[in-house]
Amino acid sequence: MKTLDRIGDLTGKHVLMRADFDVALGANGAVEEEYRIVRQRGTLEYLLSHGARVVLASHIGSAPSFKPLLPQLERHLGVQIRFCRDFDELSAFWKGPGNLALLENLRANPGETDNSEAFAGQLVAGSDLYVNNAFAVCHREHASVATAPLMLESCAGLLVQEEVGRLSAAASAPADGKVIFMSGAKASTKVPVIRALLDHASTIALGGIIANDLLRERGVDILASRTDEDAHALMQGLDVNDARLTLPTDFTVVDGQYLDIGPITAAAYAELARGAKRIIWNGPMGKFEDARFLEGTRVLARAIADSSAEKVVGGGDTVAAIAKCGLRLDAFGFVSTGGGAMLAFLAGQQLPGLKALGYYDHA
Ligand code: ADP
Ligand code: MG
């Protein structure tokens, strides 16, 4: 994969940087996941300090436009940014003197998710170099991710480089002492990771809806608990009784639903975390948005924070749950900015965004 350090002189170069500003917003419009924005700083500062002119391009799902968010972005990035509402303004920016601009929400144009070649062409018009620094969308076959980089010289930004390095190291590290906590929802994204990493882990400890899915496969009565409809099909060929799959033994139950792991399971999982050499964690252990079901996640999160293991953590809800527990993110080792992208990468799937950067060329 081509990386920034292998690009020649950046002085005066026009760089289109696919950034990741897809943050949640609070009721008052305040950014709630500033860590995502802050993680874009390294690459941006690298480009600007090497004399490049940069246009940032990102999508945001929680707002139609970036315009009202500009002051917050400027504050978290520590720079002044000109706003380009459309491709005419982008073209005017490239012809003018400034060194940093932000393009309007990519998903405001259907060409982005349709992976339109015409849209990708408009995006890179006027640029000499494309830099992908948006790991969280690398699993998307979208114009700014999968097609734009094929149209000009392109490379991975520092964040994508770091994500790929840390996640592949975590996935391929020896099984001995490696504990994986997988929880939350959506079997379609998690079962492939379980399959791919089972032989590379000493234990995969499960919680949440994915644990319900597995318990049901084992023939355990899970009452009226939530399950994934496609779980049975997804688990075909997987030995659900594999001794390395650890399942909860007690639960917080309300109205016949398992809504959190119980105290015995939480203590056992915490013990696993404390004794691990390496930890990968994705997914809250319960329906954590409701404080009544946060305890299992809190007990596990505290143990992971205290553990001296090498840690990789990821997932939008996982990061939100850590915040809800009042714990600092920097106690969790490498915190991936990718949810779906992280899971797809760990499952060994080819990510279109990485493929476009040549990541799989020599694999
Ligand atoms: P992440 O975003 O970190 O990858 P997920 O999206 O997979 O995590 O899982 C989080 C979601 O799973 C939350 O909405 C949470 O409420 C839900 N969840 C977890 N455990 C349960 C449970 N036992 N019953 C119902 N919902 C659950
Ligand atoms: Mg989620």
Short mmCIF file of C-alpha atoms and ligand atoms in Angstrom, two decimals:
data_model
loop_
_atom_site.label_atom_id
_atom_site.label_comp_id
_atom_site.label_asym_id
_atom_site.label_seq_id
_atom_site.Cartn_x
_atom_site.Cartn_y
_atom_site.Cartn_z
CA MET A 1 0.00 0.00 0.00
CA LYS A 2 1.36 3.38 -0.93
CA THR A 3 1.89 5.61 2.11
CA LEU A 4 2.45 9.34 2.54
CA ASP A 5 6.17 9.05 3.19
CA ARG A 6 6.62 7.52 -0.28
CA ILE A 7 5.13 10.58 -1.99
CA GLY A 8 7.66 13.02 -3.39
CA ASP A 9 7.74 16.76 -2.84
CA LEU A 10 4.38 18.01 -1.59
CA THR A 11 5.14 21.71 -2.01
CA GLY A 12 2.26 23.40 -3.80
CA LYS A 13 0.55 20.08 -4.50
CA HIS A 14 -3.23 20.02 -4.60
CA VAL A 15 -4.31 17.23 -2.25
CA LEU A 16 -7.80 15.83 -1.93
CA MET A 17 -7.91 14.29 1.55
CA ARG A 18 -10.77 11.86 2.21
CA ALA A 19 -11.26 12.62 5.90
CA ASP A 20 -13.62 11.17 8.48
CA PHE A 21 -15.79 13.74 10.21
CA ASP A 22 -18.80 11.46 10.53
CA VAL A 23 -19.53 12.35 14.13
CA ALA A 24 -22.64 12.14 16.26
CA LEU A 25 -24.15 15.44 17.38
CA GLY A 26 -25.78 16.28 20.70
CA ALA A 27 -29.15 17.95 21.01
CA ASN A 28 -27.50 21.39 20.89
CA GLY A 29 -25.54 20.56 17.75
CA ALA A 30 -22.29 19.96 19.65
CA VAL A 31 -19.93 17.32 18.30
CA GLU A 32 -19.99 14.24 20.51
CA GLU A 33 -17.10 12.23 19.13
CA GLU A 34 -14.33 14.78 18.90
CA TYR A 35 -11.73 11.98 19.05
CA ARG A 36 -12.65 11.12 15.46
CA ILE A 37 -11.91 14.68 14.33
CA VAL A 38 -8.75 14.92 16.39
CA ARG A 39 -7.47 11.70 14.76
CA GLN A 40 -7.46 13.54 11.41
CA ARG A 41 -4.98 16.12 12.67
CA GLY A 42 -1.77 14.18 12.12
CA THR A 43 -2.22 13.72 8.40
CA LEU A 44 -3.60 17.21 7.88
CA GLU A 45 -0.68 18.79 9.72
CA TYR A 46 1.77 16.61 7.78
CA LEU A 47 0.33 17.75 4.45
CA LEU A 48 0.15 21.44 5.37
CA SER A 49 3.60 21.53 6.94
CA HIS A 50 5.04 19.99 3.78
CA GLY A 51 3.56 22.81 1.74
CA ALA A 52 0.53 21.07 0.25
CA ARG A 53 -2.81 22.75 -0.39
CA VAL A 54 -5.56 20.57 0.97
CA VAL A 55 -9.24 20.04 0.34
CA LEU A 56 -10.94 17.91 2.98
CA ALA A 57 -13.83 15.71 1.84
CA SER A 58 -16.01 13.71 4.21
CA HIS A 59 -19.55 12.61 4.77
CA ILE A 60 -21.65 13.08 7.89
CA GLY A 61 -24.76 11.07 8.62
CA SER A 62 -26.10 13.09 11.53
CA ALA A 63 -26.49 16.45 9.72
CA PRO A 64 -27.29 17.53 6.16
CA SER A 65 -24.41 20.01 5.94
CA PHE A 66 -20.99 20.67 7.43
CA LYS A 67 -21.52 24.41 7.24
CA PRO A 68 -22.84 24.93 10.78
CA LEU A 69 -20.15 22.57 12.13
CA LEU A 70 -17.25 24.49 10.63
CA PRO A 71 -16.33 26.44 13.81
CA GLN A 72 -16.19 23.19 15.82
CA LEU A 73 -14.09 21.45 13.15
CA GLU A 74 -11.71 24.42 13.10
CA ARG A 75 -11.37 24.29 16.86
CA HIS A 76 -10.67 20.54 17.05
CA LEU A 77 -8.27 20.66 14.11
CA GLY A 78 -6.59 23.89 15.17
CA VAL A 79 -6.81 25.45 11.70
CA GLN A 80 -8.95 27.85 9.68
CA ILE A 81 -10.98 26.24 6.93
CA ARG A 82 -12.71 27.68 3.92
CA PHE A 83 -16.04 26.06 3.09
CA CYS A 84 -16.86 24.91 -0.47
CA ARG A 85 -20.57 24.42 -0.96
CA ASP A 86 -20.24 22.74 -4.38
CA PHE A 87 -17.83 21.84 -7.16
CA ASP A 88 -17.88 25.39 -8.55
CA GLU A 89 -16.61 26.70 -5.25
CA LEU A 90 -14.07 23.87 -5.13
CA SER A 91 -12.77 24.82 -8.54
CA ALA A 92 -12.59 28.48 -7.48
CA PHE A 93 -10.65 27.46 -4.36
CA TRP A 94 -8.02 25.57 -6.39
CA LYS A 95 -7.57 28.64 -8.60
CA GLY A 96 -7.24 30.98 -5.60
CA PRO A 97 -4.60 31.36 -2.89
CA GLY A 98 -5.87 29.53 0.24
CA ASN A 99 -4.30 26.35 1.60
CA LEU A 100 -7.24 24.57 3.27
CA ALA A 101 -10.88 24.00 2.41
CA LEU A 102 -13.68 21.61 3.31
CA LEU A 103 -16.14 20.29 0.79
CA GLU A 104 -19.83 19.92 1.59
CA ASN A 105 -21.15 16.61 3.01
CA LEU A 106 -20.28 14.02 0.35
CA ARG A 107 -23.51 12.13 0.93
CA ALA A 108 -25.57 15.22 0.07
CA ASN A 109 -24.94 14.01 -3.49
CA PRO A 110 -26.32 10.56 -4.43
CA GLY A 111 -23.25 10.04 -6.61
CA GLU A 112 -21.22 9.27 -3.49
CA THR A 113 -23.11 6.17 -2.34
CA ASP A 114 -23.94 5.20 -5.95
CA ASN A 115 -20.19 5.06 -6.56
CA SER A 116 -20.69 7.31 -9.56
CA GLU A 117 -17.63 7.67 -11.73
CA ALA A 118 -18.76 11.14 -12.83
CA PHE A 119 -19.04 12.24 -9.19
CA ALA A 120 -15.60 10.82 -8.37
CA GLY A 121 -14.21 12.71 -11.37
CA GLN A 122 -15.69 15.99 -10.15
CA LEU A 123 -14.28 15.31 -6.72
CA VAL A 124 -10.70 14.92 -7.87
CA ALA A 125 -10.81 17.60 -10.60
CA GLY A 126 -7.99 20.05 -9.89
CA SER A 127 -6.18 17.68 -7.49
CA ASP A 128 -2.72 16.12 -7.98
CA LEU A 129 -2.89 13.66 -5.12
CA TYR A 130 -5.60 11.72 -3.28
CA VAL A 131 -5.04 10.76 0.37
CA ASN A 132 -7.40 8.37 2.12
CA ASN A 133 -7.48 9.04 5.84
CA ALA A 134 -11.01 7.72 6.48
CA PHE A 135 -10.55 4.16 7.70
CA ALA A 136 -14.17 3.98 8.92
CA VAL A 137 -15.50 4.04 5.34
CA CYS A 138 -12.87 1.81 3.72
CA HIS A 139 -15.39 -1.06 3.62
CA ARG A 140 -17.72 1.06 1.48
CA GLU A 141 -17.86 0.86 -2.30
CA HIS A 142 -18.43 4.61 -2.49
CA ALA A 143 -17.15 7.14 -5.03
CA SER A 144 -14.81 9.01 -2.69
CA VAL A 145 -13.43 5.75 -1.26
CA ALA A 146 -13.24 3.18 -4.03
CA THR A 147 -13.21 5.12 -7.30
CA ALA A 148 -11.65 8.57 -6.77
CA PRO A 149 -8.25 7.09 -5.78
CA LEU A 150 -8.04 5.19 -9.08
CA MET A 151 -8.15 8.47 -11.02
CA LEU A 152 -4.88 10.03 -9.85
CA GLU A 153 -1.84 9.38 -7.70
CA SER A 154 -3.14 8.15 -4.37
CA CYS A 155 -1.95 6.92 -1.00
CA ALA A 156 -3.03 6.09 2.53
CA GLY A 157 -2.98 8.81 5.17
CA LEU A 158 -1.28 8.29 8.51
CA LEU A 159 -4.47 7.19 10.26
CA VAL A 160 -5.35 4.54 7.67
CA GLN A 161 -1.76 3.33 7.80
CA GLU A 162 -1.90 3.09 11.59
CA GLU A 163 -5.31 1.39 11.65
CA VAL A 164 -4.20 -1.25 9.18
CA GLY A 165 -0.93 -1.85 11.02
CA ARG A 166 -2.48 -2.12 14.47
CA LEU A 167 -5.46 -4.22 13.41
CA SER A 168 -3.45 -6.67 11.34
CA ALA A 169 -0.94 -7.03 14.18
CA ALA A 170 -3.78 -7.70 16.64
CA ALA A 171 -5.46 -10.22 14.34
CA SER A 172 -2.31 -12.16 13.47
CA ALA A 173 -0.71 -12.16 16.94
CA PRO A 174 -0.34 -15.64 18.47
CA ALA A 175 -3.44 -17.12 20.09
CA ASP A 176 -1.73 -17.66 23.42
CA GLY A 177 -3.00 -15.08 25.93
CA LYS A 178 -5.16 -13.34 23.33
CA VAL A 179 -8.70 -12.68 24.53
CA ILE A 180 -11.36 -11.30 22.23
CA PHE A 181 -14.56 -9.77 23.61
CA MET A 182 -17.33 -9.63 21.03
CA SER A 183 -20.74 -8.36 21.91
CA GLY A 184 -23.49 -6.05 20.76
CA ALA A 185 -25.70 -6.59 17.76
CA LYS A 186 -25.61 -7.61 14.08
CA ALA A 187 -24.46 -11.18 13.61
CA SER A 188 -23.72 -10.47 9.94
CA THR A 189 -20.75 -8.31 10.93
CA LYS A 190 -19.59 -10.30 13.96
CA VAL A 191 -19.87 -13.97 12.99
CA PRO A 192 -17.29 -13.53 10.19
CA VAL A 193 -14.85 -12.12 12.77
CA ILE A 194 -15.49 -15.06 15.10
CA ARG A 195 -14.83 -17.46 12.23
CA ALA A 196 -11.67 -15.67 11.13
CA LEU A 197 -10.15 -15.22 14.59
CA LEU A 198 -11.17 -18.37 16.44
CA ASP A 199 -7.89 -20.07 15.58
CA HIS A 200 -6.02 -16.90 16.52
CA ALA A 201 -7.46 -16.49 20.01
CA SER A 202 -7.26 -18.33 23.30
CA THR A 203 -10.85 -17.26 24.01
CA ILE A 204 -13.62 -15.34 22.33
CA ALA A 205 -15.97 -14.18 25.09
CA LEU A 206 -19.41 -13.17 23.88
CA GLY A 207 -22.18 -10.94 25.18
CA GLY A 208 -25.19 -9.04 23.91
CA ILE A 209 -27.38 -10.20 21.06
CA ILE A 210 -24.60 -12.21 19.43
CA ALA A 211 -24.35 -14.27 22.65
CA ASN A 212 -28.09 -14.87 22.50
CA ASP A 213 -27.64 -16.10 18.93
CA LEU A 214 -24.98 -18.58 19.97
CA LEU A 215 -26.83 -19.77 23.06
CA ARG A 216 -29.85 -20.48 20.89
CA GLU A 217 -27.66 -22.51 18.53
CA ARG A 218 -26.43 -24.48 21.53
CA GLY A 219 -30.04 -25.22 22.40
CA VAL A 220 -30.14 -23.03 25.50
CA ASP A 221 -33.48 -21.39 26.35
CA ILE A 222 -33.01 -17.64 25.93
CA LEU A 223 -36.62 -16.75 26.74
CA ALA A 224 -37.83 -13.78 24.70
CA SER A 225 -34.36 -12.26 24.26
CA ARG A 226 -33.42 -10.46 21.08
CA THR A 227 -31.62 -12.44 18.39
CA ASP A 228 -30.45 -11.81 14.84
CA GLU A 229 -32.74 -13.43 12.29
CA ASP A 230 -29.87 -14.38 10.02
CA ALA A 231 -27.69 -15.79 12.81
CA HIS A 232 -28.56 -19.44 12.21
CA ALA A 233 -27.62 -19.26 8.55
CA LEU A 234 -24.46 -17.28 9.31
CA MET A 235 -23.26 -19.89 11.81
CA GLN A 236 -23.51 -22.83 9.42
CA GLY A 237 -20.27 -24.77 9.59
CA LEU A 238 -19.12 -23.00 12.74
CA ASP A 239 -18.70 -25.35 15.70
CA VAL A 240 -20.89 -23.48 18.18
CA ASN A 241 -19.69 -25.80 20.95
CA ASP A 242 -16.03 -24.94 20.39
CA ALA A 243 -14.45 -24.70 23.84
CA ARG A 244 -12.78 -21.43 22.91
CA LEU A 245 -16.19 -19.73 22.64
CA THR A 246 -17.07 -18.42 26.08
CA LEU A 247 -20.71 -17.58 26.73
CA PRO A 248 -22.44 -15.73 29.57
CA THR A 249 -23.81 -17.88 32.39
CA ASP A 250 -26.04 -15.30 34.07
CA PHE A 251 -27.98 -12.28 32.91
CA THR A 252 -29.94 -9.22 33.91
CA VAL A 253 -33.44 -10.18 32.81
CA VAL A 254 -36.39 -7.85 32.32
CA ASP A 255 -39.66 -8.97 30.74
CA GLY A 256 -38.11 -12.27 29.71
CA GLN A 257 -35.24 -10.58 27.87
CA TYR A 258 -31.52 -10.92 28.56
CA LEU A 259 -30.51 -7.27 28.54
CA ASP A 260 -27.07 -7.44 30.16
CA ILE A 261 -24.59 -10.04 31.30
CA GLY A 262 -25.00 -10.86 34.99
CA PRO A 263 -22.51 -10.22 37.81
CA ILE A 264 -20.98 -13.73 37.70
CA THR A 265 -20.27 -13.45 33.97
CA ALA A 266 -19.03 -9.86 34.33
CA ALA A 267 -16.57 -10.94 37.04
CA ALA A 268 -15.38 -13.88 34.94
CA TYR A 269 -14.89 -11.67 31.87
CA ALA A 270 -13.05 -9.09 33.98
CA GLU A 271 -10.74 -11.87 35.17
CA LEU A 272 -10.09 -12.89 31.57
CA ALA A 273 -9.22 -9.27 30.72
CA ARG A 274 -6.84 -8.94 33.67
CA GLY A 275 -4.97 -12.11 32.73
CA ALA A 276 -4.74 -11.42 28.99
CA LYS A 277 -1.61 -10.50 27.07
CA ARG A 278 -3.65 -9.10 24.23
CA ILE A 279 -7.26 -7.91 24.09
CA ILE A 280 -9.54 -7.10 21.20
CA TRP A 281 -12.89 -5.65 22.27
CA ASN A 282 -15.93 -4.76 20.18
CA GLY A 283 -19.48 -4.37 21.40
CA PRO A 284 -21.16 -3.36 24.68
CA MET A 285 -22.16 -6.31 26.87
CA GLY A 286 -25.75 -5.15 27.25
CA LYS A 287 -28.37 -2.65 26.22
CA PHE A 288 -26.07 -0.03 27.68
CA GLU A 289 -28.06 3.05 26.58
CA ASP A 290 -30.34 2.23 29.53
CA ALA A 291 -28.32 2.74 32.73
CA ARG A 292 -29.96 -0.37 34.23
CA PHE A 293 -28.07 -2.49 31.69
CA LEU A 294 -24.70 -0.76 31.73
CA GLU A 295 -23.17 -2.66 34.65
CA GLY A 296 -21.75 -5.65 32.74
CA THR A 297 -20.05 -3.31 30.28
CA ARG A 298 -18.78 -1.14 33.13
CA VAL A 299 -17.18 -4.06 34.98
CA LEU A 300 -15.53 -5.33 31.80
CA ALA A 301 -14.45 -1.87 30.64
CA ARG A 302 -12.81 -1.13 33.99
CA ALA A 303 -10.90 -4.41 33.85
CA ILE A 304 -9.76 -3.77 30.29
CA ALA A 305 -8.69 -0.22 31.21
CA ASP A 306 -6.67 -1.62 34.14
CA SER A 307 -5.19 -4.51 32.17
CA SER A 308 -1.57 -4.24 31.06
CA ALA A 309 -2.43 -6.19 27.90
CA GLU A 310 -1.88 -4.85 24.39
CA LYS A 311 -5.38 -3.56 23.54
CA VAL A 312 -7.39 -2.84 20.46
CA VAL A 313 -10.92 -1.50 20.89
CA GLY A 314 -13.46 -0.36 18.34
CA GLY A 315 -17.10 0.26 17.49
CA GLY A 316 -19.24 3.37 17.72
CA ASP A 317 -21.38 2.03 20.54
CA THR A 318 -18.37 0.58 22.34
CA VAL A 319 -16.70 3.98 22.44
CA ALA A 320 -19.98 5.60 23.53
CA ALA A 321 -20.32 2.98 26.29
CA ILE A 322 -16.78 3.67 27.53
CA ALA A 323 -17.68 7.35 27.78
CA LYS A 324 -20.91 6.48 29.56
CA CYS A 325 -18.89 4.51 32.12
CA GLY A 326 -16.88 7.67 32.80
CA LEU A 327 -13.63 6.06 31.63
CA ARG A 328 -10.97 7.76 29.54
CA LEU A 329 -10.44 6.47 26.02
CA ASP A 330 -6.68 6.63 26.35
CA ALA A 331 -6.77 3.73 28.84
CA PHE A 332 -7.89 1.43 26.01
CA GLY A 333 -4.79 1.15 23.87
CA PHE A 334 -5.51 1.53 20.20
CA VAL A 335 -9.04 2.80 19.67
CA SER A 336 -10.05 2.15 16.09
CA THR A 337 -12.14 4.78 14.31
CA GLY A 338 -13.76 2.00 12.32
CA GLY A 339 -16.82 0.06 13.41
CA GLY A 340 -17.98 -1.87 10.37
CA ALA A 341 -14.63 -1.33 8.67
CA MET A 342 -12.74 -2.71 11.64
CA LEU A 343 -14.92 -5.82 11.78
CA ALA A 344 -14.64 -6.40 8.04
CA PHE A 345 -10.88 -5.99 8.22
CA LEU A 346 -10.56 -8.36 11.18
CA ALA A 347 -12.74 -10.87 9.33
CA GLY A 348 -10.19 -10.85 6.54
CA GLN A 349 -12.53 -9.31 3.97
CA GLN A 350 -11.06 -7.16 1.21
CA LEU A 351 -11.95 -3.52 1.88
CA PRO A 352 -12.65 -1.56 -1.35
CA GLY A 353 -10.94 1.55 0.02
CA LEU A 354 -7.75 -0.35 0.82
CA LYS A 355 -7.90 -2.29 -2.43
CA ALA A 356 -7.92 1.02 -4.34
CA LEU A 357 -4.69 1.95 -2.53
CA GLY A 358 -3.02 -1.29 -3.59
CA TYR A 359 -3.12 -2.91 -0.15
CA TYR A 360 -3.97 -6.38 -1.49
CA ASP A 361 -1.71 -6.26 -4.54
CA HIS A 362 1.05 -8.41 -3.09
CA ALA A 363 -1.04 -10.37 -0.60
P1 ADP B 1 -20.55 -1.31 18.18
O1 ADP B 1 -21.23 -0.10 17.59
O2 ADP B 1 -19.60 -0.94 19.26
O3 ADP B 1 -19.95 -2.21 17.14
P2 ADP B 1 -22.99 -2.81 18.28
O4 ADP B 1 -23.67 -1.81 17.40
O5 ADP B 1 -22.67 -4.12 17.71
O6 ADP B 1 -21.68 -2.17 18.93
O7 ADP B 1 -23.88 -3.13 19.55
C1 ADP B 1 -24.48 -2.15 20.33
C2 ADP B 1 -25.96 -2.31 20.37
O8 ADP B 1 -26.33 -3.59 20.86
C3 ADP B 1 -26.56 -1.30 21.29
O9 ADP B 1 -27.61 -0.62 20.62
C4 ADP B 1 -27.10 -2.12 22.45
O10 ADP B 1 -28.28 -1.59 22.99
C5 ADP B 1 -27.39 -3.44 21.78
N1 ADP B 1 -27.39 -4.54 22.74
C6 ADP B 1 -26.34 -5.09 23.36
N2 ADP B 1 -26.71 -6.10 24.15
C7 ADP B 1 -28.05 -6.21 24.03
C8 ADP B 1 -29.04 -7.08 24.58
N3 ADP B 1 -28.72 -8.05 25.44
N4 ADP B 1 -30.33 -6.91 24.19
C9 ADP B 1 -30.66 -5.93 23.34
N5 ADP B 1 -29.78 -5.07 22.79
C10 ADP B 1 -28.49 -5.20 23.13
MG MG B 2 -23.16 0.12 16.68
#
